Short mmCIF file of C-alpha atoms in Angstrom, two decimals:
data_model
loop_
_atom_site.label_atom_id
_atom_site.label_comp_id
_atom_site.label_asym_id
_atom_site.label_seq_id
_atom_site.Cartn_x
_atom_site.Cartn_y
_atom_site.Cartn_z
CA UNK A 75 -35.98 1.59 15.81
CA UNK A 76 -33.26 -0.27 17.12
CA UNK A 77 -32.55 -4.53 15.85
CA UNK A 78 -30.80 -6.80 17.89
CA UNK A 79 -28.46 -9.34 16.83
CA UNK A 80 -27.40 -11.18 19.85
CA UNK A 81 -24.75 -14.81 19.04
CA UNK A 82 -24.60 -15.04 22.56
CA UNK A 83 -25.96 -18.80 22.31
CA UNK A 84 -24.13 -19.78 19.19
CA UNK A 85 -21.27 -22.20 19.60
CA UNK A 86 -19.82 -22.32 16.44
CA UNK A 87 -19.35 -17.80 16.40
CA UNK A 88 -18.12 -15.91 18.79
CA UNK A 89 -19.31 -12.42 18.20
CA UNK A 90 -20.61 -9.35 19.98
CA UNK A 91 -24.04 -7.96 19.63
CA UNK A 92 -24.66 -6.34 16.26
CA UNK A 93 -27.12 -3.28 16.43
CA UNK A 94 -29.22 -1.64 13.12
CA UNK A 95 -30.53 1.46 14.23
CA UNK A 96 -33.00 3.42 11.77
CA UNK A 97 -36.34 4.06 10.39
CA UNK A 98 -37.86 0.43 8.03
CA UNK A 99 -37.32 1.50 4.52
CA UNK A 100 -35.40 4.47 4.91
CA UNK A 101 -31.51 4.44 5.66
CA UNK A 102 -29.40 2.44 8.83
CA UNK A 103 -26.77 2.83 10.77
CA UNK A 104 -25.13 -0.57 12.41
CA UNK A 105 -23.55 -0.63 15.31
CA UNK A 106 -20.28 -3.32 15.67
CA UNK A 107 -20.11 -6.05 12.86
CA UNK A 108 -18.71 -9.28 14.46
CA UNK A 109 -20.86 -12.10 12.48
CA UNK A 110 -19.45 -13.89 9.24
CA UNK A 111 -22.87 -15.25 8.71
CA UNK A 112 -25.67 -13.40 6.64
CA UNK A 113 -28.37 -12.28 9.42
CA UNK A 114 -27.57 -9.06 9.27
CA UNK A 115 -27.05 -7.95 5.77
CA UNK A 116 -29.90 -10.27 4.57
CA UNK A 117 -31.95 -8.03 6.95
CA UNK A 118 -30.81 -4.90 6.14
CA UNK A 119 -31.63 -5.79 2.15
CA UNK A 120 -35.14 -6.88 3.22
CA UNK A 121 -36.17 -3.72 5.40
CA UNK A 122 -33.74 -0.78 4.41
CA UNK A 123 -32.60 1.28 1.71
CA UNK A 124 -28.91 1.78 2.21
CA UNK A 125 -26.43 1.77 5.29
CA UNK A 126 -25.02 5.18 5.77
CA UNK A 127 -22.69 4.27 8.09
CA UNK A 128 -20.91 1.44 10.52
CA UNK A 129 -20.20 2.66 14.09
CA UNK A 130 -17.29 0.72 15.99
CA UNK A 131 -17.18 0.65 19.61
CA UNK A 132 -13.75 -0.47 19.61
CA UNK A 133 -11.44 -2.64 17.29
CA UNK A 134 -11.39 -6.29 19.25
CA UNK A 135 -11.87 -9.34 16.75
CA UNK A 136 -15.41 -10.53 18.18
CA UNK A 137 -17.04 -7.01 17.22
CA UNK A 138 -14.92 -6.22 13.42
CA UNK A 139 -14.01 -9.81 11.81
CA UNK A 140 -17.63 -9.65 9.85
CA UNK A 141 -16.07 -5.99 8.67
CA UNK A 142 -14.59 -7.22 5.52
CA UNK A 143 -17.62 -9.40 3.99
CA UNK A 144 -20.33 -7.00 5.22
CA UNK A 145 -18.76 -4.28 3.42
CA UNK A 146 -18.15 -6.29 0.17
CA UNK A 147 -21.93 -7.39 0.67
CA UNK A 148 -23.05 -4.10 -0.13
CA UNK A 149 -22.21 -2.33 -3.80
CA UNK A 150 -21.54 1.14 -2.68
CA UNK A 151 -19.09 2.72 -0.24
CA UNK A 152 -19.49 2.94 3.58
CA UNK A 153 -17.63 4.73 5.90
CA UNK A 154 -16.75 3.09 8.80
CA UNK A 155 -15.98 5.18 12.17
CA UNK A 156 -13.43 3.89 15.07
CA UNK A 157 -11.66 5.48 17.49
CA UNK A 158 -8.02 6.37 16.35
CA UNK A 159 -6.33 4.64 19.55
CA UNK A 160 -7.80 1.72 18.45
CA UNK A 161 -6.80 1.59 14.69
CA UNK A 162 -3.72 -0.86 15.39
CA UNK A 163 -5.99 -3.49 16.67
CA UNK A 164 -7.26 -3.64 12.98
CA UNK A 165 -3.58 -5.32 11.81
CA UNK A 166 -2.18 -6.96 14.61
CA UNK A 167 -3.71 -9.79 15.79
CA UNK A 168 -1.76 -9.25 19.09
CA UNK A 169 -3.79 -6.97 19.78
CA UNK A 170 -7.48 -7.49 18.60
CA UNK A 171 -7.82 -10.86 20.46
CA UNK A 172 -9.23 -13.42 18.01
CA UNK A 173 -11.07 -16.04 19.92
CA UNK A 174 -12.03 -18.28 16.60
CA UNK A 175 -9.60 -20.62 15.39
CA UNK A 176 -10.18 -19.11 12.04
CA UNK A 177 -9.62 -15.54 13.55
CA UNK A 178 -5.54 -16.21 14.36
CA UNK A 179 -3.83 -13.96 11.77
CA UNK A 180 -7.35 -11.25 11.35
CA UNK A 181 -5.73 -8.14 9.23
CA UNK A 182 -8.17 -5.76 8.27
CA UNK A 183 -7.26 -3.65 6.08
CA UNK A 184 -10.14 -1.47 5.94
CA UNK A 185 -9.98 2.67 5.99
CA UNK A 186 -11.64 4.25 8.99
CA UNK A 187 -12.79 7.43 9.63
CA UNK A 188 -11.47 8.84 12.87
CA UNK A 189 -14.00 9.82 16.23
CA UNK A 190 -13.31 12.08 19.41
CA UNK A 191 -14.59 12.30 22.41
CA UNK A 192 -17.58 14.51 22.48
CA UNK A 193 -18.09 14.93 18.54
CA UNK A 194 -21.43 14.93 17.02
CA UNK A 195 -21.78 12.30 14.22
CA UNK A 196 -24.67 13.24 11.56
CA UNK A 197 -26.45 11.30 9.39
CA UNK A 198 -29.17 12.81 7.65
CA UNK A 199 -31.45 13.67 10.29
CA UNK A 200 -29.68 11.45 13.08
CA UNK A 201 -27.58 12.72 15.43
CA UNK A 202 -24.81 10.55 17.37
CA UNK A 203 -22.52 11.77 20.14
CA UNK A 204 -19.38 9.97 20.86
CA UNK A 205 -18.56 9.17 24.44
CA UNK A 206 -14.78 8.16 24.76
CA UNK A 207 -14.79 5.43 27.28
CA UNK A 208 -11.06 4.30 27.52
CA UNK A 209 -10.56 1.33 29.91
CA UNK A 210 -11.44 -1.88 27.97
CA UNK A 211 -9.23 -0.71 24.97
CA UNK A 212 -7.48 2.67 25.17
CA UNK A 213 -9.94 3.65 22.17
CA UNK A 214 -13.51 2.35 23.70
CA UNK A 215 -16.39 4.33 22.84
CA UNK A 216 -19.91 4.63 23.68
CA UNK A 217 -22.52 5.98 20.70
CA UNK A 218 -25.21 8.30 22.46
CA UNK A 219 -28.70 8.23 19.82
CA UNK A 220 -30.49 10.85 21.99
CA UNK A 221 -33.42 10.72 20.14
CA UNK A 222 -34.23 6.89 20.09
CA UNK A 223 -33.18 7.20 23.77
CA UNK A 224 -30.55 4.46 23.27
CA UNK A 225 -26.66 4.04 24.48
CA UNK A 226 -24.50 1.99 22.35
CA UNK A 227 -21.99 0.67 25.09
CA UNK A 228 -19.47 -2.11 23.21
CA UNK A 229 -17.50 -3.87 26.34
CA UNK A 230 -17.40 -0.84 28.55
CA UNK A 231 -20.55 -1.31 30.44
CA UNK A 232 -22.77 -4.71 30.27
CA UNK A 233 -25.94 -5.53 32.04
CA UNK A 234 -24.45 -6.33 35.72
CA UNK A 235 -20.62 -5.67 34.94
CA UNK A 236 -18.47 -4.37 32.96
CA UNK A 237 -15.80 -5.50 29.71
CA UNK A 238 -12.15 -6.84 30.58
CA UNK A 239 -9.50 -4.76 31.95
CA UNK A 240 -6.16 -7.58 31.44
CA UNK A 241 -6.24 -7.30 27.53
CA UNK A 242 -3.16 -6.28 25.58
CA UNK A 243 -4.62 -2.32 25.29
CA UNK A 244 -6.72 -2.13 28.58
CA UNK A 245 -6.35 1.03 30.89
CA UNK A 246 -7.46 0.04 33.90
CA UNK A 247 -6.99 3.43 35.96
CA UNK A 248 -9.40 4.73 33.59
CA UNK A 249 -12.30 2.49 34.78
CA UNK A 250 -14.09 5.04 37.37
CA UNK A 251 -13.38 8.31 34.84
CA UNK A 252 -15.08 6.27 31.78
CA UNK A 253 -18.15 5.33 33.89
CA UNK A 254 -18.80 8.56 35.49
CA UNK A 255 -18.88 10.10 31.84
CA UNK A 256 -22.11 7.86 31.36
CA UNK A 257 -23.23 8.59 34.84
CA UNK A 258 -24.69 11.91 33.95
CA UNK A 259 -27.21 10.64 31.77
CA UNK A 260 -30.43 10.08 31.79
CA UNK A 261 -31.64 6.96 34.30
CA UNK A 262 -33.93 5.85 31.77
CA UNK A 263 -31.71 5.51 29.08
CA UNK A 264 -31.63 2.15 27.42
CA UNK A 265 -28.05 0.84 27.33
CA UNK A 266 -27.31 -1.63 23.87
CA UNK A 267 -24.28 -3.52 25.27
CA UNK A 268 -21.65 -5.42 22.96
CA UNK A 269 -22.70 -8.93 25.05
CA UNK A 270 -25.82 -9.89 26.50
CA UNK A 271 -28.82 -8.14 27.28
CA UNK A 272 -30.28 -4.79 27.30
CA UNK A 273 -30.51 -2.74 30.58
CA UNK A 274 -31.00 1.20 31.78
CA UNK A 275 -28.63 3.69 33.14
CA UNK A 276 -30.68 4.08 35.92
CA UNK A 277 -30.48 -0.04 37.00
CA UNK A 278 -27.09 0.09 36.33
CA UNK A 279 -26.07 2.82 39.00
CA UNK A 280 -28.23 0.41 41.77
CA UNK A 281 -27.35 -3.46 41.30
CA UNK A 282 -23.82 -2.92 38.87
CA UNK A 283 -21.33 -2.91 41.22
CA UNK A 284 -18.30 -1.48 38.89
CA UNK A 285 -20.78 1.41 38.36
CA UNK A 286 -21.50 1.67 41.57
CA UNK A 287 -17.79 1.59 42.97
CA UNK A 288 -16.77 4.33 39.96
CA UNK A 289 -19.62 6.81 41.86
CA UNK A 290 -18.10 5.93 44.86
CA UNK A 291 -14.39 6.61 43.76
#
């Protein structure tokens, strides 16, 4: 079961989608933490019995400055996995690109267990492969739930476009190489992305027309 979290219509937070993927009353995973404000962990405490882990797509301020309170929220440790390329967005706000007026110095100082392209993450009896998908930071990654058939894309691929490429750590040249990675799944997988609505691999290769200029490259 996948919950969505979606502040695209609130003013007063910018933050990306949040995502809690798992079975009610068992254990969760969550999938970017950008909201200060309770929805989430009030959720979690109502329907689960522990998160086992937090999944980062990448380190930008809208998807990690609800990090710190989320993880004091709960009263037992939680590792949190990012990409090493994008650890120094964590500490320099330079870099992460805080949007919210209260966001202009954002340190986190929070440990992070390190990902790689193509590693197998496993949590009990879930099973996550990491898809690096440099372009939007040098350190974007997707998070590939085979078997709940679901794509966790951060800023690399939306419904309709993609994430910015003129931020401090954005590759660029690495656009077309990032998208065909995701090209070779499954057409009716259900892309989660880090802003707006849901979509399908399979839509995405017809109307998107980044994707469909990377399979043309």
């Amino acid at each position: 079961m996948v919950k969505v979290f979606n502040f695209d219509d609130n003013p007063n937070e910018f933050s990306a989608n949040t995502y809690v993927i798992g079975k009610i009353g068992y254990s969760c995973l969550v999938v970017d933490i950008g909201s200060t404000k309770r929805d989430v962990t009030d959720y979690i405490d109502t329907h689960y019995e522990k998160v086992v882990g937090v999944l980062l797509t990448h380190a930008h301020a809208d998807h990690v400055r609800g990090l710190p309170s989320f993880l004091r929220h709960f009263k037992y440790d939680i590792p949190v996995y990012l990409s090493p390329e994008d650890k120094p967005l964590l500490t320099d706000p330079a870099l992460n690109v805080p949007t919210m007026e209260g966001d202009k110095n954002l340190l986190l100082n929070v440990d992070t267990t390190d990902i790689e392209d193509g590693e197998e993450l496993t949590f009990k009896n879930t099973k996550v492969l990491v898809i690096h998908t440099p372009f939007h930071t040098q350190g974007s990654v997707c998070y590939f739930f085979e078997d709940d058939n679901a794509l966790f894309t951060g800023d690399t691929l939306f419904k309709g476009s993609i994430g910015r490429t003129d931020l401090p750590t954005s590759t660029p040249e690495t656009i077309s190489s990032s998208l065909k990675k995701l090209s070779s799944l499954s057409d009716y997988l259900v892309i989660y992305p880090g802003h707006g609505g849901i979509s399908r691999i399979g839509i995405e290769k017809e109307t998107n027309p980044y994707f469909k200029a990377a399979l043309e490259d």
